[in-house]
Short mmCIF file of C-alpha atoms in Angstrom, two decimals:
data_model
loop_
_atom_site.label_atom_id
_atom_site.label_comp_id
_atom_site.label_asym_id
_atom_site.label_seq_id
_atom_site.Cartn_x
_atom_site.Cartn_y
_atom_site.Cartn_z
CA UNK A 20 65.75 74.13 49.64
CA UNK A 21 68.34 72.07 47.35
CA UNK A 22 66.84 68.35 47.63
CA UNK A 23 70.21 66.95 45.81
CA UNK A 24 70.59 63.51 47.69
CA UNK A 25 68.31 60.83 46.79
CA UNK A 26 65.49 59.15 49.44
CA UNK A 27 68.21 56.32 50.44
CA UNK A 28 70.78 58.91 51.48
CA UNK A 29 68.33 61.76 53.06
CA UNK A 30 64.93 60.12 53.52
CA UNK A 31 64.13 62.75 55.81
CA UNK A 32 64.11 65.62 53.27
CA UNK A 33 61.34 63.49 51.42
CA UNK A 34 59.02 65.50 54.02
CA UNK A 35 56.37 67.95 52.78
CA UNK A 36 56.40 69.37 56.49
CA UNK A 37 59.88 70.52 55.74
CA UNK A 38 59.04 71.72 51.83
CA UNK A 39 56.42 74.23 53.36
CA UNK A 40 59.29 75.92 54.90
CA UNK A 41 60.98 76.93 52.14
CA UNK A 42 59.89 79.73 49.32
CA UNK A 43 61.33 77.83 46.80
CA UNK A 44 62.48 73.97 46.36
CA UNK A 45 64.75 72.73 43.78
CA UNK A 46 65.88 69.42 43.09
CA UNK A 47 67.57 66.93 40.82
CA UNK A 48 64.11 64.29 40.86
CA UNK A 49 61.58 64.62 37.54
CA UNK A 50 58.91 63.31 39.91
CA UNK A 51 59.23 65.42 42.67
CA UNK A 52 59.05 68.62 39.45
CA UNK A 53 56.14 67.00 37.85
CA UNK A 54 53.98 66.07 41.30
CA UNK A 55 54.87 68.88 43.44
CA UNK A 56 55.59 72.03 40.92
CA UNK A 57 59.24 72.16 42.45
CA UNK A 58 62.25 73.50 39.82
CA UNK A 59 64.41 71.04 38.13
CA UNK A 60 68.07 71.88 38.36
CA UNK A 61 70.61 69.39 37.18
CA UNK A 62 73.93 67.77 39.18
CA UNK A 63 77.23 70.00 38.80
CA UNK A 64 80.28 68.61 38.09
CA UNK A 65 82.76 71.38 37.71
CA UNK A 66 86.25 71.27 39.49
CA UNK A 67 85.79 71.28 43.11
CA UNK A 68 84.70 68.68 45.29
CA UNK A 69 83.43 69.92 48.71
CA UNK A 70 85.39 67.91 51.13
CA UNK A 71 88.86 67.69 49.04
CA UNK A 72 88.99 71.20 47.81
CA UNK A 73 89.74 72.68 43.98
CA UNK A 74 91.03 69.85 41.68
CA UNK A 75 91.64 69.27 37.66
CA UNK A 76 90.45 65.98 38.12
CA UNK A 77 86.64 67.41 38.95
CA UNK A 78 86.91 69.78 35.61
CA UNK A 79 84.29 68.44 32.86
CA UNK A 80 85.97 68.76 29.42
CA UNK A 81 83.71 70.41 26.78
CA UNK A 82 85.74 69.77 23.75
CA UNK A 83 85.54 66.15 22.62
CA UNK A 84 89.52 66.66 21.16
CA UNK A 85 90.54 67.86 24.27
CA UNK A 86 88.69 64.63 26.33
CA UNK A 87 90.17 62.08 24.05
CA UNK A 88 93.87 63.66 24.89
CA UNK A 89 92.89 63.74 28.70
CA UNK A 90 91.66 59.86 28.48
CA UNK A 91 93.16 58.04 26.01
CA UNK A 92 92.03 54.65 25.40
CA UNK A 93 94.80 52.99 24.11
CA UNK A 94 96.96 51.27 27.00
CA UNK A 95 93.50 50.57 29.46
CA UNK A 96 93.12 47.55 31.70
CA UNK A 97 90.96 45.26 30.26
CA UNK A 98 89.13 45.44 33.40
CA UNK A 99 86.08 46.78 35.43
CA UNK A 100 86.40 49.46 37.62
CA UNK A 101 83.91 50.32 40.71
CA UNK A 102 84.92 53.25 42.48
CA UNK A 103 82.01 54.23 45.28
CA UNK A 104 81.75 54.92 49.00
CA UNK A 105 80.68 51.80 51.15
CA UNK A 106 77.50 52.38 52.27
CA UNK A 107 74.26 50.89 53.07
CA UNK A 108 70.66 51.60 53.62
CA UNK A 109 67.34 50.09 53.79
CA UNK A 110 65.26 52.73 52.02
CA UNK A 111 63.38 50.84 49.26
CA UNK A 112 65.33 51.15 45.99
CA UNK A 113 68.32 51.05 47.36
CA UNK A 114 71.61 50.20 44.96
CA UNK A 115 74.59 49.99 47.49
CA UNK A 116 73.72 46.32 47.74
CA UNK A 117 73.75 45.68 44.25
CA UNK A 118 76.97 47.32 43.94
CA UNK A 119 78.62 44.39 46.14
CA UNK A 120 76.51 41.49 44.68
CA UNK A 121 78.08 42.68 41.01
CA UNK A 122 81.56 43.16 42.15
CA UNK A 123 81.49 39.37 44.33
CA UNK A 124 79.63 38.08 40.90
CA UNK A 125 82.33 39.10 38.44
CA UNK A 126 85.19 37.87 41.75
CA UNK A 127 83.42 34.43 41.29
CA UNK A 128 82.27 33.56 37.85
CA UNK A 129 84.06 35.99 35.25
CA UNK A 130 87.48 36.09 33.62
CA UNK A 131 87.10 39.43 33.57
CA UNK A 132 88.68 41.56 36.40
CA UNK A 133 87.11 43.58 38.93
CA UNK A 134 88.81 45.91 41.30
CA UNK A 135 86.57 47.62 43.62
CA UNK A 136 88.28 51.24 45.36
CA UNK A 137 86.68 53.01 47.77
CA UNK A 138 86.74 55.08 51.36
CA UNK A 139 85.63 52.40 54.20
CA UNK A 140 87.03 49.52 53.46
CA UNK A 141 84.71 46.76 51.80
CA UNK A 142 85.25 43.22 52.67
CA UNK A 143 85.25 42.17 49.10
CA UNK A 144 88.29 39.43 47.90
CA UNK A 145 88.43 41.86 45.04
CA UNK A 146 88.65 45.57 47.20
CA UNK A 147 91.54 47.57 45.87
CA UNK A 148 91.81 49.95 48.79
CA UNK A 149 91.02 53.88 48.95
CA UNK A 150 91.53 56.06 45.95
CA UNK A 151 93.97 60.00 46.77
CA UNK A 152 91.50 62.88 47.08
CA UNK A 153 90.99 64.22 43.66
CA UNK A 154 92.24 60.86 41.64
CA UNK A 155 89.08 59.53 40.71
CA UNK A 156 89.03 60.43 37.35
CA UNK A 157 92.61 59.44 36.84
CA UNK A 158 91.92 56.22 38.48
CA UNK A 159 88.86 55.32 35.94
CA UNK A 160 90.51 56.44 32.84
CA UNK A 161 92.98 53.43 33.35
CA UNK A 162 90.53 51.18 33.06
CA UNK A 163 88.30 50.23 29.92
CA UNK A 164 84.63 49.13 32.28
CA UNK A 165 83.18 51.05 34.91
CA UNK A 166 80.24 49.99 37.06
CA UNK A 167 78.27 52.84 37.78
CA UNK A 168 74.76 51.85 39.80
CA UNK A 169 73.46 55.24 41.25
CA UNK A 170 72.53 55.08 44.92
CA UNK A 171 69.16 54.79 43.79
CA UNK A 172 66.81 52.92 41.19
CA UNK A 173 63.78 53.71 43.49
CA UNK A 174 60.66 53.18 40.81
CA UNK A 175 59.49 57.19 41.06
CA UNK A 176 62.15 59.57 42.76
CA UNK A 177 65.17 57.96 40.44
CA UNK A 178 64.00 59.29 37.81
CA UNK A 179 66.14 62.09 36.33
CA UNK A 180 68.68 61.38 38.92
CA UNK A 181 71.84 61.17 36.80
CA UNK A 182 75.71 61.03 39.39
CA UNK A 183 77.74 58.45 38.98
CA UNK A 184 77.58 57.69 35.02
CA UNK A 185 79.06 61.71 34.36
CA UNK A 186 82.12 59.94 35.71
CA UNK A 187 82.18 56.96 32.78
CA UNK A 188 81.21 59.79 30.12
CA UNK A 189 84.05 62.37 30.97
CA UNK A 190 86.86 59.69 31.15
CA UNK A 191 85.57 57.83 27.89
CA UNK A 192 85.12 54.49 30.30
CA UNK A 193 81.89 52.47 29.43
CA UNK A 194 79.47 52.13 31.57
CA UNK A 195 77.94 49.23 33.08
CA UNK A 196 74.62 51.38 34.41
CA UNK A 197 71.97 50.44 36.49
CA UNK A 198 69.66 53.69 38.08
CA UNK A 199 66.95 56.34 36.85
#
C-alpha cells in the first residue's frame, strides 16, 4: 500500500483496518514511519504527470547551470503566483482554505500582485483562469513569488510531507510556504 495523499485528501486510507491488508505499507508521512514501523519513500517528480501524459515541464533539473538557463530570473513579474486545484475539505489541518484567505488578503491590502490559476474555477477577483496541461512550470518561472501551502499542515501526519514547494525550488521562484 502507497499512502501518498495526505488525511484531507484520502482520510479513509488513515485506517489501520485497511493497513492489515497489505504486506507492506509505504508512505510519504514521518509519523506514520516512526508510530507504525511503515517505510518512508519520498514524492517523485520526474517528467510525467498521470492524467496529462509525458512532459519536459515535469523533468527535475539536476544541474544547477542547467536550472538557471531553464528559469532565468531576469525579466519575472514582480508578482505572486498560486497555481493549485480548487478544493476543499473539512479534515482538521486542512490548507485549501488558507490558500483563498492569502490570495483575497494580498487582492485587498497589498500592492503587490496576485494571480491565482487553477482547474475549477475559483471565485476570487484575482483568479487568472486554468493553466495548459504540462505548463505549470513554465507558468511559475514567469513570476518572481509563489505561494505554496501544502494541502496539509495537520500537527502529526504533515510532517515530512513535502509537494507543492519542489515546484518553487525547480523554477528558482521563492516560496511563500506554509505545511510540514
Amino acid at each position: 500500500l502507497l499512502i501518498a495523499e495526505p488525511t484531507v485528501v484520502l482520510p479513509g486510507q488513515y485506517n489501520r483496518d485497511i493497513w492489515n491488508r497489505f504486506d507492506h505499507v509505504f508512505t510519504f508521512y514521518d509519523e506514520l514511519v516512526d508510530r507504525y514501523g511503515f517505510e518512508k519513500c519520498y514524492p517523485p517528480r520526474q517528467g510525467f504527470h498521470p492524467w496529462f501524459g509525458e512532459s519536459s515541464d515535469y523533468i527535475i533539473t539536476e544541474d544547477l547551470s542547467e536550472r538557471q538557463e531553464r528559469y532565468p530570473l531576469n525579466g519575472r513579474r514582480q508578482a505572486i503566483c498560486m497555481i493549485n486545484g480548487n478544493k476543499r475539505s473539512s479534515a482538521p489541518g486542512e490548507l485549501y482554505s488558507k490558500r483563498l484567505e492569502a490570495a483575497l488578503w494580498f487582492y485587498l491590502n497589498s500592492g503587490i500582485a496576485f494571480h491565482v490559476y487553477g482547474f475549477i474555477p475559483f471565485l476570487l477577483p484575482n483568479y487568472k483562469g486554468q493553466i495548459p496541461n504540462n505548463s505549470k512550470l513554465h507558468a511559475l518561472a514567469q513570476y518572481k513569488y509563489s505561494l505554496c501551502f501544502e494541502n496539509t499542515g495537520h500537527p502529526l501526519f504533515a510532517r515530512g510531507y513535502i509537494d507543492k514547494i519542489l515546484d518553487s525550488l525547480e523554477t528558482r521562484t521563492l516560496p511563500i510556504y506554509l505545511g510540514c
